[in-house]
Amino acid sequence: MTITEPTTGAVPDLDAARAALRSRLLDDGVLVDLGSPGLYGRTGVFERVYAAVDAAGVRSQADLGADVLRFPPVETLTAFERTDYIASFPDLAASVSAFTGDDRTHRALLAARERGDRWEDFLEPADLMLTPAVCHPVYGLVGDTVPQSGRTFDIVGDSFRREPSLDPMRLQAFHMHEFVVIGTPEDARAHRDGRIPGMRALLESFGLAIDVVPANDPFFGRVGQILARNQVEQSLKFEFVTPVYGPDHAATAISSANLHEDHFGTAFGIRTPDGEVAHSACVAFGLERITIALFAAHGTDPDAWPETVRAALAL
Ligand code: AMP
Ligand code: ZN
């Protein structure tokens, strides 16, 4: 008999643990490999759980009475510019390019393609960016003054971040469901803080072990180290993390609660009626991450999940 389990006390390698979960999801027909790391097709069983996760998230935030808004997976360059995303995360950003040339340029493109060269060099920036965070487009839509009681939005959509990885928890294209408040500094902070206990309870009701910890976003470069320290020191953003790969490895963020203070209010020129710069906050459910954490915790057959978990998800 061959013994393949690691010897007692050995910590399984993180990359091996990620590869094992990825293989399981692919082999058991939950995800379909599309040939680029972090890009997957999703099957019926994935969609069934994903839809249940999203619906449970929406139910948990129903008391907000949020205005529903849906956006395309791309945002205008103008809106993207104002968010300052490119200053903090240039390595995650991605833009849309399109062909605008004439017949001659098209022939040159086809010749390059024939030679096996990169032909995308013949495309021009289309002034559209792939949306990296689904709340971005809303700040340009609320006008220059929000009511004293603020505005609350329910936004779900595609996010793209160029972070190719074989970790099935790290996708390039994914969805987050956000609940955003734009209003007074007090309202924004109350939204960020007030939603945390309920979100935590919801994720725990899915049978996931959850910790709420200060976020440590991957700000780019040397200036980014300062921004990252600032984010932690000022406790601006919290993440709901779960130990997908066991207690010996860092837990993964499956949701977040983020106070932007006056960042978007200043960038988009939004004020409250008393003339103060508006503050904003958003809480986000990472839909694929929650879904995959569920498959990792309970197995790839939802019909065999614990009754309590199925009840919490109304599965
Ligand atoms: P963030 O704006 O970074 O707080 O993202 C909101 C949520 O989206 C996170 O808490 C994650 O659950 C999810 N998320 C962020 N990046 C990725 C990714 N690369 N793949 C899948 N989900 C992600
Ligand atoms: Zn947001």
Short mmCIF file of C-alpha atoms in Angstrom, two decimals, residues 43 53 57 63 91 133 160 168 182 192 194-198 204 217 220 229 238-239 244 257 283 286 310:
data_model
loop_
_atom_site.label_atom_id
_atom_site.label_comp_id
_atom_site.label_asym_id
_atom_site.label_seq_id
_atom_site.Cartn_x
_atom_site.Cartn_y
_atom_site.Cartn_z
CA THR A 43 -20.93 25.10 -14.93
CA VAL A 53 -24.85 33.17 -2.46
CA GLY A 57 -26.29 38.53 0.22
CA ASP A 63 -33.17 46.79 4.89
CA ASP A 91 -0.42 46.46 -12.55
CA ALA A 133 -14.35 47.73 -8.85
CA PHE A 160 -11.42 42.70 -14.10
CA PRO A 168 -8.64 29.35 -7.92
CA ILE A 182 -22.59 58.37 -0.42
CA ARG A 192 -19.02 50.60 6.79
CA GLY A 194 -22.79 48.87 10.80
CA ARG A 195 -22.80 46.25 8.06
CA ILE A 196 -19.85 44.26 9.38
CA PRO A 197 -21.63 42.15 12.05
CA GLY A 198 -24.44 41.10 9.72
CA GLU A 204 -20.62 32.15 9.16
CA ASP A 217 -4.40 45.97 -0.46
CA PHE A 220 1.91 49.27 -6.31
CA ARG A 229 0.54 51.36 5.72
CA PHE A 238 -11.75 45.53 6.66
CA GLU A 239 -11.84 42.16 5.02
CA VAL A 244 -9.54 28.16 2.47
CA ALA A 257 -16.06 46.75 4.05
CA VAL A 283 -19.34 46.80 1.42
CA GLY A 286 -16.85 38.66 -3.55
CA ARG A 310 -28.20 24.56 2.67
#
